[in-house]
Structure formats: C-alpha cells, structure tokens
PDB file of C-alpha atoms in Angstrom:
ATOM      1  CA  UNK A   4      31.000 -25.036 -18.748  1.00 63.00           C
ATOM      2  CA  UNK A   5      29.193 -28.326 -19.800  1.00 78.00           C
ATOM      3  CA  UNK A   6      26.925 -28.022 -22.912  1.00 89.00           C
ATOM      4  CA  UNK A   7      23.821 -28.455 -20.889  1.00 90.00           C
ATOM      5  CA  UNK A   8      24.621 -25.423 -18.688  1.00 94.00           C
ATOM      6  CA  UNK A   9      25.475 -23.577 -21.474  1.00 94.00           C
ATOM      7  CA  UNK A  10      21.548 -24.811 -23.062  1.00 94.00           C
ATOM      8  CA  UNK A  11      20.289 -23.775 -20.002  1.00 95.00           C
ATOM      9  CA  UNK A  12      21.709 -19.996 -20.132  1.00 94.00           C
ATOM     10  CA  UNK A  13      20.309 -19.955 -23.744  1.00 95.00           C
ATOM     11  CA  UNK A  14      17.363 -21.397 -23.269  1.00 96.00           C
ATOM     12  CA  UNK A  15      16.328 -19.204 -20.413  1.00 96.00           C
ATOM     13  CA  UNK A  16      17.646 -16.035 -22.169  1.00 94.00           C
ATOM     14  CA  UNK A  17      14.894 -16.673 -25.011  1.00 94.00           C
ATOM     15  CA  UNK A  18      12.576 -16.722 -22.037  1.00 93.00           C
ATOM     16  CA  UNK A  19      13.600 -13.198 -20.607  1.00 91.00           C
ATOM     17  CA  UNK A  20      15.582 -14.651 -17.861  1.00 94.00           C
ATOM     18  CA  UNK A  21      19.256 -14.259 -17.893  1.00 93.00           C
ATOM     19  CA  UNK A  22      20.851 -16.756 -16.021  1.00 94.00           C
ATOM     20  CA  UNK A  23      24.976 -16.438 -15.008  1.00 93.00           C
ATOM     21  CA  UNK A  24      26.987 -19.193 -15.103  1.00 94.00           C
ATOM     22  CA  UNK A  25      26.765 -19.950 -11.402  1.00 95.00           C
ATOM     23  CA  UNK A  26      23.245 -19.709 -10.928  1.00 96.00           C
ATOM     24  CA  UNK A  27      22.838 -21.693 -14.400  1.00 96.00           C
ATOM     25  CA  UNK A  28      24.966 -24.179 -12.685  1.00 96.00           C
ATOM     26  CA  UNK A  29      22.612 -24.840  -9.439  1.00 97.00           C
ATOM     27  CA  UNK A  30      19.869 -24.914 -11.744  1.00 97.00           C
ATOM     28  CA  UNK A  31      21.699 -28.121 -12.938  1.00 96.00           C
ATOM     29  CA  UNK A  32      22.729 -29.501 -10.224  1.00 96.00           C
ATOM     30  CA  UNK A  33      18.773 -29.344  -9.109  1.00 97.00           C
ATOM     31  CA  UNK A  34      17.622 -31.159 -12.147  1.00 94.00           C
ATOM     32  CA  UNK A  35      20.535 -33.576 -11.720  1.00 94.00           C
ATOM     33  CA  UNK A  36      21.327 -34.410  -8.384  1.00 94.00           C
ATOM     34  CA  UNK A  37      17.563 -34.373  -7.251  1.00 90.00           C
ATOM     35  CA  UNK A  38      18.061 -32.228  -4.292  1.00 95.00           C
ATOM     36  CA  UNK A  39      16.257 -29.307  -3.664  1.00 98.00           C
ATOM     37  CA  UNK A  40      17.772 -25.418  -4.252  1.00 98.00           C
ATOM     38  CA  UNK A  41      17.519 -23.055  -1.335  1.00 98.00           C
ATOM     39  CA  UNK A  42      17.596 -19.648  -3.206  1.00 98.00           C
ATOM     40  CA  UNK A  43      18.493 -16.677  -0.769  1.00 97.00           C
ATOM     41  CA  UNK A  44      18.893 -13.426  -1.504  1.00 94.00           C
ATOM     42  CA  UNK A  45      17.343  -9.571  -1.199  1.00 91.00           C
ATOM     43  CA  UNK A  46      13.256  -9.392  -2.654  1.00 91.00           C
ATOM     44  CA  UNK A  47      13.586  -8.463  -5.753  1.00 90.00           C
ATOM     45  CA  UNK A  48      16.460 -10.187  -7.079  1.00 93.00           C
ATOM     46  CA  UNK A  49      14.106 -12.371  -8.975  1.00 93.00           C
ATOM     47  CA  UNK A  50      14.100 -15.561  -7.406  1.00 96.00           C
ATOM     48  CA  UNK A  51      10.582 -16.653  -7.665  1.00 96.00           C
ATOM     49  CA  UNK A  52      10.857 -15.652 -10.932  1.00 96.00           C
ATOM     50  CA  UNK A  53      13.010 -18.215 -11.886  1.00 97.00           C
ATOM     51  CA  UNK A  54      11.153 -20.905 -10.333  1.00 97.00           C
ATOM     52  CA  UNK A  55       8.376 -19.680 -13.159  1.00 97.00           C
ATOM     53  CA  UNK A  56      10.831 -19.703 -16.321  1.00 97.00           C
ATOM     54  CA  UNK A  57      12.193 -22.941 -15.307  1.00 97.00           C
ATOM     55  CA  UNK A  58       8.723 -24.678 -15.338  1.00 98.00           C
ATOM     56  CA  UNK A  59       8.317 -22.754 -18.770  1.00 97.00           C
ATOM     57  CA  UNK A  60      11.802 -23.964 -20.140  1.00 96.00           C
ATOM     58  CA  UNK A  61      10.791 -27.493 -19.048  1.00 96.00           C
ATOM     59  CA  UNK A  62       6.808 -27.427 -20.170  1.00 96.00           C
ATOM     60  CA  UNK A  63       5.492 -28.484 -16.624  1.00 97.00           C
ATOM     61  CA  UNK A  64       3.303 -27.069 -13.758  1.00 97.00           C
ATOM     62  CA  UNK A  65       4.780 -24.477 -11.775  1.00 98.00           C
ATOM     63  CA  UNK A  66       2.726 -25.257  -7.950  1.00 98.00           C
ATOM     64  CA  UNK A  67       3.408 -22.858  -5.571  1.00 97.00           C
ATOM     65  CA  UNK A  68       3.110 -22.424  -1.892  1.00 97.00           C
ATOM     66  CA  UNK A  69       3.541 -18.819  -0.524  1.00 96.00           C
ATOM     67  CA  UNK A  70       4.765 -18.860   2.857  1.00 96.00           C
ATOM     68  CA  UNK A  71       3.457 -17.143   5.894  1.00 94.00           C
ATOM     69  CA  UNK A  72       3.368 -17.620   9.681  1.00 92.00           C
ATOM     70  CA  UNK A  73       0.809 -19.848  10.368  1.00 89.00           C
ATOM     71  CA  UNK A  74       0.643 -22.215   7.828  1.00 90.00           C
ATOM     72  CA  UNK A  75      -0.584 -26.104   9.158  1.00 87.00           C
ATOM     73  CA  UNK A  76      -0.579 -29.576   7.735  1.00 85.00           C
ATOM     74  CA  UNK A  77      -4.030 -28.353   6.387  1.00 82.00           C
ATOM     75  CA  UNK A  78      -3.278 -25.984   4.358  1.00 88.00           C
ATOM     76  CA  UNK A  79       0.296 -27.463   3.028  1.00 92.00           C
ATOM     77  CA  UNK A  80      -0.081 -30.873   2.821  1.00 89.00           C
ATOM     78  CA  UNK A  81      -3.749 -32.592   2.914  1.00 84.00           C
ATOM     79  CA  UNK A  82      -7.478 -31.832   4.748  1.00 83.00           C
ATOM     80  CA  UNK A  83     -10.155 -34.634   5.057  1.00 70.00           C
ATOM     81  CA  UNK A  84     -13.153 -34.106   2.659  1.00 63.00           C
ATOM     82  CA  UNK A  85     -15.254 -34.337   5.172  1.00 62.00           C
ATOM     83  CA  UNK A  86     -18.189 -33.500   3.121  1.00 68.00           C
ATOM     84  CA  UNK A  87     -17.607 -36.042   1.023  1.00 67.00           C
ATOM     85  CA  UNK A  88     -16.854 -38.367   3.993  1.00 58.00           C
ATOM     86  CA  UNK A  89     -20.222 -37.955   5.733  1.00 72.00           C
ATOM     87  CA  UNK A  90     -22.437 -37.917   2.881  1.00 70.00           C
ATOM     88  CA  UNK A  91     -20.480 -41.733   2.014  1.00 60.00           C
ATOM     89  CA  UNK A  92     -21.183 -42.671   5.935  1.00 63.00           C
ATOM     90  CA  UNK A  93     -24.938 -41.673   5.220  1.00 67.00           C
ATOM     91  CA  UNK A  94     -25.431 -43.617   2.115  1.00 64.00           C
ATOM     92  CA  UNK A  95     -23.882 -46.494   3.759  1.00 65.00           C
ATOM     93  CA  UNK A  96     -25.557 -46.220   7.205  1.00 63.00           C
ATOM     94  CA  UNK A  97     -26.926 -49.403   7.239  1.00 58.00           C
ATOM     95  CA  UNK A  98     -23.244 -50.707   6.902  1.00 57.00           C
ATOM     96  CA  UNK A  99     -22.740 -53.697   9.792  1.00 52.00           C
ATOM     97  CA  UNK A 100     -18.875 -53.696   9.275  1.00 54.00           C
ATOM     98  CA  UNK A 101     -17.818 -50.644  10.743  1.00 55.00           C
ATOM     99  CA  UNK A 102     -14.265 -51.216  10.001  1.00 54.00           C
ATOM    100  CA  UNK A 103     -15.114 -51.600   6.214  1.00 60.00           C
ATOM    101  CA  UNK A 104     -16.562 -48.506   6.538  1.00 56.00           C
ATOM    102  CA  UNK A 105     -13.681 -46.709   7.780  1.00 57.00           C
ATOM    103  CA  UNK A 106     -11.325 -47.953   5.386  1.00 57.00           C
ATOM    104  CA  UNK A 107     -13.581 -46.031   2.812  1.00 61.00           C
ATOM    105  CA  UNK A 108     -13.951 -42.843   4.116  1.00 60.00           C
ATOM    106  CA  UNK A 109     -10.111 -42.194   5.242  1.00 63.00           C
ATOM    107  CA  UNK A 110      -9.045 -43.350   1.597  1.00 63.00           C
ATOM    108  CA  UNK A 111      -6.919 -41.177  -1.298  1.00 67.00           C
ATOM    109  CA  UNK A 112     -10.610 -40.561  -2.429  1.00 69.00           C
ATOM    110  CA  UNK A 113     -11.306 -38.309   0.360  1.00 70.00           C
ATOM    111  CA  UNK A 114      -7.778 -36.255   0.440  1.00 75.00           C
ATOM    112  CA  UNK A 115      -8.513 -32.579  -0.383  1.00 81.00           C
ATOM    113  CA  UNK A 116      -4.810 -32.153  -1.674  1.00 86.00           C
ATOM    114  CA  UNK A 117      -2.449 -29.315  -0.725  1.00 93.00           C
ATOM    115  CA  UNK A 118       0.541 -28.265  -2.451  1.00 95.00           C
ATOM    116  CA  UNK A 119       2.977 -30.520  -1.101  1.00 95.00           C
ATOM    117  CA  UNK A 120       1.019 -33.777  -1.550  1.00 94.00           C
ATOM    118  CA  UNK A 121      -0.346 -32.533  -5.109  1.00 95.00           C
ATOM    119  CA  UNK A 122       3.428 -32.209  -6.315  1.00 96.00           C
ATOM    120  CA  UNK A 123       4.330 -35.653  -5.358  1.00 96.00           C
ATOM    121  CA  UNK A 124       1.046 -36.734  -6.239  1.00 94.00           C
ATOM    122  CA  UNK A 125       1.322 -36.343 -10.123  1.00 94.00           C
ATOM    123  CA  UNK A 126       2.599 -38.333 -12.613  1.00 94.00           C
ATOM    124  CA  UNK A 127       4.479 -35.328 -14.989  1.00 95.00           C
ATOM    125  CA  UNK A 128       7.251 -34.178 -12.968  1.00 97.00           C
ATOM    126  CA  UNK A 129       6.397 -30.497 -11.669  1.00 98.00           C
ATOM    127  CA  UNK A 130       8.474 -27.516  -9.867  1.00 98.00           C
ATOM    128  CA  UNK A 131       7.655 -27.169  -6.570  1.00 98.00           C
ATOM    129  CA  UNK A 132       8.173 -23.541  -5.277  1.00 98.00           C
ATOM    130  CA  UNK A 133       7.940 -22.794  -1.923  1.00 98.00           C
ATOM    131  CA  UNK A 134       8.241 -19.581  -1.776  1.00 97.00           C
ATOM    132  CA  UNK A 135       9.442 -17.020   1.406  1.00 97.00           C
ATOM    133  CA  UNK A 136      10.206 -20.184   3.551  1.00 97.00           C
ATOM    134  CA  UNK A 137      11.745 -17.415   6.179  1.00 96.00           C
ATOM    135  CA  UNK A 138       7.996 -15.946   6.365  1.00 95.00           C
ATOM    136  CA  UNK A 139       6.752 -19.469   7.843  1.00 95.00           C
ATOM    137  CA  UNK A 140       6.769 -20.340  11.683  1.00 91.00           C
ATOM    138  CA  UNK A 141      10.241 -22.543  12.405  1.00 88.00           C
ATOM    139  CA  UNK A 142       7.632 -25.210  13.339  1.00 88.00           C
ATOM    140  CA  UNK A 143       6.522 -25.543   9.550  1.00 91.00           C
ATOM    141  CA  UNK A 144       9.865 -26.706   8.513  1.00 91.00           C
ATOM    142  CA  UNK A 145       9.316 -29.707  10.342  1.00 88.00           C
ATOM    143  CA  UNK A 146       6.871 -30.311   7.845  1.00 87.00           C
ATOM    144  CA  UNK A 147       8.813 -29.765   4.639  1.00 93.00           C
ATOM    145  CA  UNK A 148      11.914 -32.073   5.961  1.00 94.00           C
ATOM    146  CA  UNK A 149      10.828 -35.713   4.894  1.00 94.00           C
ATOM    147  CA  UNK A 150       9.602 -34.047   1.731  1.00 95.00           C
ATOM    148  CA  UNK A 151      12.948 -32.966   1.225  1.00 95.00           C
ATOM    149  CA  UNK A 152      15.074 -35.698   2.300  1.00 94.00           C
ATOM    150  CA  UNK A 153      13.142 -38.876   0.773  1.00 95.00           C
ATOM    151  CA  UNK A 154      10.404 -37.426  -1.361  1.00 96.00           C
ATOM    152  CA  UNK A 155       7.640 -38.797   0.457  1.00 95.00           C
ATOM    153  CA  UNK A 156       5.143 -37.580   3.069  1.00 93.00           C
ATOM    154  CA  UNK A 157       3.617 -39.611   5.770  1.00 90.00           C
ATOM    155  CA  UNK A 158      -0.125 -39.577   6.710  1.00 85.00           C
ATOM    156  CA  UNK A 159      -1.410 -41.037   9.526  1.00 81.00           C
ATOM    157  CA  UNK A 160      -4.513 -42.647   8.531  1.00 78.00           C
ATOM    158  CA  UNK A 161      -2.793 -43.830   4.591  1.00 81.00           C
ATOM    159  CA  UNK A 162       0.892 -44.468   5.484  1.00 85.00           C
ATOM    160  CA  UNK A 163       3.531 -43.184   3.738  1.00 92.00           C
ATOM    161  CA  UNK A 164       3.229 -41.955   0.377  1.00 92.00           C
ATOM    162  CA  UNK A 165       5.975 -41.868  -2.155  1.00 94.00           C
ATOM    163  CA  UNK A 166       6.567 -39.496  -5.054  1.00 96.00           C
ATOM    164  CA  UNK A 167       4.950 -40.702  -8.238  1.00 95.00           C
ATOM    165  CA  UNK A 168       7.702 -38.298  -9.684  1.00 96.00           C
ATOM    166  CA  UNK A 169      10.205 -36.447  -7.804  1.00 96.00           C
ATOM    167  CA  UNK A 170       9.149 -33.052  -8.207  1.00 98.00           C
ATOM    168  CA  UNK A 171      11.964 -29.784  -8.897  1.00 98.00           C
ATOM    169  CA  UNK A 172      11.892 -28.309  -5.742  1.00 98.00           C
ATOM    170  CA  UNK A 173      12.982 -24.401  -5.317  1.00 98.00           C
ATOM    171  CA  UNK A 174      12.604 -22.839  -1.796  1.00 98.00           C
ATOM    172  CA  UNK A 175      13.392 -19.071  -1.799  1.00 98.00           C
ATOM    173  CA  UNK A 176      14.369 -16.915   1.238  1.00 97.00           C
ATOM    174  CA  UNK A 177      14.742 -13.332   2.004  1.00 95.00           C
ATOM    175  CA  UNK A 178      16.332 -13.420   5.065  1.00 93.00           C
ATOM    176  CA  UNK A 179      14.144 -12.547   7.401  1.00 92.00           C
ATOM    177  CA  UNK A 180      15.173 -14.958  10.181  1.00 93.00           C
ATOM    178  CA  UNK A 181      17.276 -17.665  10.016  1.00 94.00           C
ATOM    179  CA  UNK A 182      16.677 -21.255   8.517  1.00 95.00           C
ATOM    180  CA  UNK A 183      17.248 -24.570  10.612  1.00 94.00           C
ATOM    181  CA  UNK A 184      20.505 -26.495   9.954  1.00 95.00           C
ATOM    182  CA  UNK A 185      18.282 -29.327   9.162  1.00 95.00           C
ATOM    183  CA  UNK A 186      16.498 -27.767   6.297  1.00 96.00           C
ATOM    184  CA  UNK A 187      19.419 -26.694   4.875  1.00 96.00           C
ATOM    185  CA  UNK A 188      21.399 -29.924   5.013  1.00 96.00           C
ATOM    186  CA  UNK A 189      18.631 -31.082   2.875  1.00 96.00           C
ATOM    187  CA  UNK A 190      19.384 -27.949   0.476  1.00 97.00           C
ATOM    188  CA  UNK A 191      21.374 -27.230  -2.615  1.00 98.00           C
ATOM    189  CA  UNK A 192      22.204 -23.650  -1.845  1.00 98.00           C
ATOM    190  CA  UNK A 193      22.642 -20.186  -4.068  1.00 98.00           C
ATOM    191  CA  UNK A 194      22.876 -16.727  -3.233  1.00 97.00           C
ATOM    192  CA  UNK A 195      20.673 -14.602  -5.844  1.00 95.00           C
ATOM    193  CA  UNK A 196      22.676 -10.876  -5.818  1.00 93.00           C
ATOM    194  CA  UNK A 197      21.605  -7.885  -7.592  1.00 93.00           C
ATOM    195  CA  UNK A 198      23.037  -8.100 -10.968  1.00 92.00           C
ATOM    196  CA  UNK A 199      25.831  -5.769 -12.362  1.00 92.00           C
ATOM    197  CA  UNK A 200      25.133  -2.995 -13.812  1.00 93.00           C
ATOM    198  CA  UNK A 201      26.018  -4.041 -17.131  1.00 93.00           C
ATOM    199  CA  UNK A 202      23.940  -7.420 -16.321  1.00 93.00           C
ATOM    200  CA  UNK A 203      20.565  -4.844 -15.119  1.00 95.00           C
ATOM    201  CA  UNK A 204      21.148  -2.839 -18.271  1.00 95.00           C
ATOM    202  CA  UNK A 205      21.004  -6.418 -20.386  1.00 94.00           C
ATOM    203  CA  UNK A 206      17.837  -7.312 -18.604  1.00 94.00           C
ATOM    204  CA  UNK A 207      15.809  -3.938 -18.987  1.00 95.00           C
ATOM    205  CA  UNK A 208      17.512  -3.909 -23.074  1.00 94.00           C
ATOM    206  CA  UNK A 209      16.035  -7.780 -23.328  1.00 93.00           C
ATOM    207  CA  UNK A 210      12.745  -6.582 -21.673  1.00 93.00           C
ATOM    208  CA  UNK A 211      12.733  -2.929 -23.653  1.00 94.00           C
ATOM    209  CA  UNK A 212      14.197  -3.575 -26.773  1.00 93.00           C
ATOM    210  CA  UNK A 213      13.220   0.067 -28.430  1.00 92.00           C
ATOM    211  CA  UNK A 214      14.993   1.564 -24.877  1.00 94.00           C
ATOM    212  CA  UNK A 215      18.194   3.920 -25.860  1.00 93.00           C
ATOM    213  CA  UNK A 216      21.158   2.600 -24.313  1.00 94.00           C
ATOM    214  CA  UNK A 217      22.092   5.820 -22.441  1.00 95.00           C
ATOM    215  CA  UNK A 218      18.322   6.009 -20.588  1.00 96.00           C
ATOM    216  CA  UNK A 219      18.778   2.307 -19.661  1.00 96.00           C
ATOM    217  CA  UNK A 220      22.594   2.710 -18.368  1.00 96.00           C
ATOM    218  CA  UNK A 221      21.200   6.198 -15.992  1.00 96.00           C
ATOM    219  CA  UNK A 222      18.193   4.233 -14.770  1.00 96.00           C
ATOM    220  CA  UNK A 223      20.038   1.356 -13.910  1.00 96.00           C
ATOM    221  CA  UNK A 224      23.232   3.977 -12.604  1.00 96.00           C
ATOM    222  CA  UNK A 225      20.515   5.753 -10.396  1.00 96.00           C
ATOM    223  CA  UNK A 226      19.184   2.225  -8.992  1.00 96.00           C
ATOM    224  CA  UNK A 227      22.174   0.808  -8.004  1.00 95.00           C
ATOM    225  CA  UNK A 228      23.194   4.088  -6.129  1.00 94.00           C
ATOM    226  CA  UNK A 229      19.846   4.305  -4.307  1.00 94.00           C
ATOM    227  CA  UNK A 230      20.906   0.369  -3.113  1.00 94.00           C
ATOM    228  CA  UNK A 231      23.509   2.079  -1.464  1.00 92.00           C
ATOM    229  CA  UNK A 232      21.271   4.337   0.127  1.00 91.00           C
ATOM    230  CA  UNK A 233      19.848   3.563   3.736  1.00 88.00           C
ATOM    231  CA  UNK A 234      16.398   2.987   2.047  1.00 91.00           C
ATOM    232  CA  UNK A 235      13.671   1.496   3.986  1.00 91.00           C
ATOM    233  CA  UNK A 236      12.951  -0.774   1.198  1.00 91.00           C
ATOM    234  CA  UNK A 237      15.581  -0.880  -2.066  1.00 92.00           C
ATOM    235  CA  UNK A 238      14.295  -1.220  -5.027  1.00 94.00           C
ATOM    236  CA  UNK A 239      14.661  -4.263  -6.873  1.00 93.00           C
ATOM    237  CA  UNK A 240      14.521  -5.505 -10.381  1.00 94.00           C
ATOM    238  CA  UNK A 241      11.203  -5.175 -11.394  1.00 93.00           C
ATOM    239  CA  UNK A 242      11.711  -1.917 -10.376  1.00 95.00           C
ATOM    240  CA  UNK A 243      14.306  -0.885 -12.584  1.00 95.00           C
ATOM    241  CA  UNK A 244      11.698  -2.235 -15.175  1.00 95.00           C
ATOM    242  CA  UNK A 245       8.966  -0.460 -13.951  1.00 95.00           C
ATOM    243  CA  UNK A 246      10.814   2.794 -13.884  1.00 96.00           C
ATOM    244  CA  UNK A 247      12.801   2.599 -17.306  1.00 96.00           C
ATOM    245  CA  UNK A 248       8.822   1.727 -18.824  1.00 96.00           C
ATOM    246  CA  UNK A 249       7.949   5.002 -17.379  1.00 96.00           C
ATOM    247  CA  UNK A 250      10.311   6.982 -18.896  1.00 95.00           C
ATOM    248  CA  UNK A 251       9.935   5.272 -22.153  1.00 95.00           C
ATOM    249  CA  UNK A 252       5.931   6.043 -22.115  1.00 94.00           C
ATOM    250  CA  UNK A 253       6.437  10.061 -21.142  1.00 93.00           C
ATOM    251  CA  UNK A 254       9.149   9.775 -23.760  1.00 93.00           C
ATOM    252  CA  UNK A 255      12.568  11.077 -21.728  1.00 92.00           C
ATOM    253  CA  UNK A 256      15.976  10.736 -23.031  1.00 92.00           C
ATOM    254  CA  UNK A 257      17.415  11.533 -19.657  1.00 92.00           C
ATOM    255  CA  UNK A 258      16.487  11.647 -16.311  1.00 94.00           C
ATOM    256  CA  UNK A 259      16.270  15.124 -14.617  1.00 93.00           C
ATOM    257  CA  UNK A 260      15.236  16.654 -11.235  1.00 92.00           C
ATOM    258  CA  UNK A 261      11.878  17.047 -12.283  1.00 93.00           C
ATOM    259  CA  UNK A 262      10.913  13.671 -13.744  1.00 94.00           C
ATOM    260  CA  UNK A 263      12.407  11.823 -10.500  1.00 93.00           C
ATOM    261  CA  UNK A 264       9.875  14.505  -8.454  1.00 92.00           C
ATOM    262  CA  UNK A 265       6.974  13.088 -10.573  1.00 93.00           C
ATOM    263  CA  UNK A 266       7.870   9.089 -11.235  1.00 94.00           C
ATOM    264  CA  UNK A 267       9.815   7.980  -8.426  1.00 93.00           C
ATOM    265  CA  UNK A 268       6.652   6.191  -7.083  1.00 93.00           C
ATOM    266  CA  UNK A 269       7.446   3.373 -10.000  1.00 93.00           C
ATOM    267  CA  UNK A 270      11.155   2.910  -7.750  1.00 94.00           C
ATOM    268  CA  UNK A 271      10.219   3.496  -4.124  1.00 94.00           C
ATOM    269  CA  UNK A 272       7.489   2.102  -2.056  1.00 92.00           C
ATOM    270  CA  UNK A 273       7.789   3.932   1.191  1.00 93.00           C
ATOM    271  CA  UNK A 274       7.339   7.285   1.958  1.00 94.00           C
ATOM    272  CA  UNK A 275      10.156   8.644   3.601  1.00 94.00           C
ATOM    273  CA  UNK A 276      12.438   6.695   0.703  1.00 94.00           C
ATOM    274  CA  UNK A 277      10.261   8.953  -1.898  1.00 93.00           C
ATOM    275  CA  UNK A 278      11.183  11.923   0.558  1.00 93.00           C
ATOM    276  CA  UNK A 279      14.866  11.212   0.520  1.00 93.00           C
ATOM    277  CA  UNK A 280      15.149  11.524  -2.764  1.00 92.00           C
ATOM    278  CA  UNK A 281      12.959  14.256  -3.663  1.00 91.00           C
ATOM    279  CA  UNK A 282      15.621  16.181  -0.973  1.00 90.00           C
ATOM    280  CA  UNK A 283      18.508  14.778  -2.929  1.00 90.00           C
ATOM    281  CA  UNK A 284      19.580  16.049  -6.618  1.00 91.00           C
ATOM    282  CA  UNK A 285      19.828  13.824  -9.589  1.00 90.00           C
ATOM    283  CA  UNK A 286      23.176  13.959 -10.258  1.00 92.00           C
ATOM    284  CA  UNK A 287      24.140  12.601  -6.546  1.00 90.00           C
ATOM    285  CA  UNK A 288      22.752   9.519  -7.994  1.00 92.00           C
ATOM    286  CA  UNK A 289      24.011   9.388 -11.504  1.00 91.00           C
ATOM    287  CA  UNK A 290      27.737   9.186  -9.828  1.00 89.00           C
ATOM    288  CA  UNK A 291      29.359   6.227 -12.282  1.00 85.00           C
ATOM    289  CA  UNK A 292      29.447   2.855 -10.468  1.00 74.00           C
ATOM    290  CA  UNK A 293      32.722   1.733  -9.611  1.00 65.00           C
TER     291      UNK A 293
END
C-alpha cells in the first residue's frame, strides 16, 4: 500500500467514511490517472456518499447531476438565456451589422450553465458526480462520452470548449440496465459491496460511538440476514444506521420480537418486506454470519 492510499483511508475515516484498501485504491487511481470511476453496486452501499467525502477530504465543490430518463443537452450541459438574448437584440435594434449582432447574443455571456459545462467551466478543480447513470435514457450517454474521453464539450454555436480544470469525475450505477461498452471504456471501474459484518459494525461504532458493541453486532447480524432474504428492497447502510439510532433512542440492549414489530419501518421500505418479517421470529435472523 503506497503512503498516499494509506492517507486516503485515514483521511476519510476522520470524515466518517471508511474506505478498504481496494476502493481507497480507485479513489487514487481517479485523482491520478485522470480518468473517471464508474462505481457499481446495490443502493445503499454508499456510493454517492463517497463522491461527497471526497470533495470534503479535498476542500472543493461537490456538483451533482441526478440521473433520470429524460434528461437533454438542456438540462445537462447548457440552455440559451434567451431572456437575456432578446432584451440585448432590443437594446441594439438599430444595429446595421447583423452578423455583429449575432456574435453577441450566442456568446459565453448568454450560456445558462448545466452541470456538465459548470464543472469544466471553473477554475478550482471540482468532483463531478453523476449520479444513477443506469436511470438515464442510453441516448444520454452519448452526451457524457467526449466529456469523458477528452474533457471538453462541444457547442455548436461556441466550438469546443476545454476544461479550465479537469474535474474528479464519479459516475455511480445500480444496475438497473446495462451501460454501453463505450462509456465504460472511458471508465475506471469498482464494485461497491455491502461491507462485512465486522466492517458494518465499524461504521455504525464510528457513527454511534456511545452504541454497546453487542446491540451494534445483532443489528448489523439481523441486516445482513434480511440481505439474504428475497426482500423487495434490502436494506442498505443507512439503514443499519437508521435502525441501530432507534434502538439507541428507546434505549434497548437487545433486539426482541416486539421491538422489530414496532421499528422495523427504520429497515424496510415496502410493505410486504415489513410483513415478512413481522411473520418471521427474531432469532431466525440473529443466526451468526458465516
């Protein structure tokens, strides 16, 4: 392990991440290599999460662009100020050089800037997330691949504009559908897997210092074995969090039949995963991990 991984695991520790050795490593490689880092993995893992403690760790912007089908050059990249434009072609009405004219208006002046151009667009280095690329049309990646190949973006009326400063660049998926080869050529790549349970009990003692060690190892025993469990949605990290939090404020020591009855709406998020348990005793799901 080089000293600067082994900085970055310590560094993001104080910052209530904690970072193994191979995800500490792509981290690096990102910063180094200047290539973007595809992050895959289930929700909940904490992968946008990470794109947040690295700006932190590195005193920069975090800009983020959540994903979803739909999203256009518009709302990613740039949009005309056409407010701005017509009030300049009404001011200069009069103007006899009409080619003058149009220089001005379809300037930098009159860019309403979306994430992708803003992040290229500064002078401070920033992380770009783009987060739940697997949400967005295929089309969209179309968008994202000159970005990610030569840090630039081309716009038809202004050229092609070059990063100021290459900005940290973290795309996260969830695997809804699958990515193009193309995008992921472009890609650094790391799967983001649950954590161990001894790593899940280190986050939720670094989170919940005051927790007792034997409420943090059942919470995270029980959550792991409900990840076994044909849930509709498994619970994730924050859950585990959530739930040991719960227990701390109605002050349990252990968790019982009744106490899953009442809080298991901090874990699950769909009904009949709240039903399956309720049906289910505690102890089925207190079974030590192996």
């Amino acid at each position: 392990m080089t000293t600067e991984i082994d900085e970055l695991i310590k560094s993001f520790y104080k910052h209530d991440y904690i970072l193994n050795e191979a995800l500490a490593t792509s981290i690096f490689l990102l910063k180094n290599l200047e290539k973007p880092l595809l992050l895959e993995g289930n929700p909940g893992v904490g992968k946008t999460v990470l794109a947040k403690t690295l700006a932190t760790y590195l005193g920069t912007d975090l800009i983020r662009l959540q994903c979803y089908e739909g999203l256009d050059v518009n709302t990613t990249i740039y949009e005309w100020n056409y407010q701005k434009q017509l009030l300049h072609i009404k001011l200069f009405e009069q103007e006899t050089d009409k080619k003058s004219l149009q220089d001005q208006i379809f300037g930098m002046d009159y860019v309403l800037q979306r994430p992708l151009l803003q992040s290229i667009s500064t002078e401070k280095q920033v992380v770009l997330l783009i987060d739940e690329i697997d949400r967005a049309d295929e089309e969209f990646e179309a968008y994202l691949l000159e970005l990610l190949s030569d840090y630039q973006i081309s716009i038809p009326e202004l050229g092609t504009i070059p990063a100021k400063s290459k900005p940290l660049v973290i795309l996260t998926s969830n695997r809804t559908r699958e990515l193009s080869d193309a995008l992921r050529r472009r890609c650094l790549y790391h799967w983001v897997d649950f954590p161990s349970k001894s790593g899940e009990i280190a986050i939720i003692a670094k989170k919940l210092p005051h927790i007792d060690e034997e409420l943090a190892s059942q919470v995270v025993t029980f959550i792991h074995n409900l990840r076994k469990s044909s849930l509709h949605k498994p619970p994730g990290i924050a859950e585990s969090l959530d739930w040991a939090k719960t227990l701390l404020l109605m002050n349990q020591k252990n968790i019982t039949d009744e106490i899953v009855k009442t809080t298991i709406g901090s874990v699950l998020k769909h009904k009949d995963d709240v039903e399956f348990v309720r049906n289910k005793s505690v102890q089925e799901f207190l079974v030590p991990i192996t």
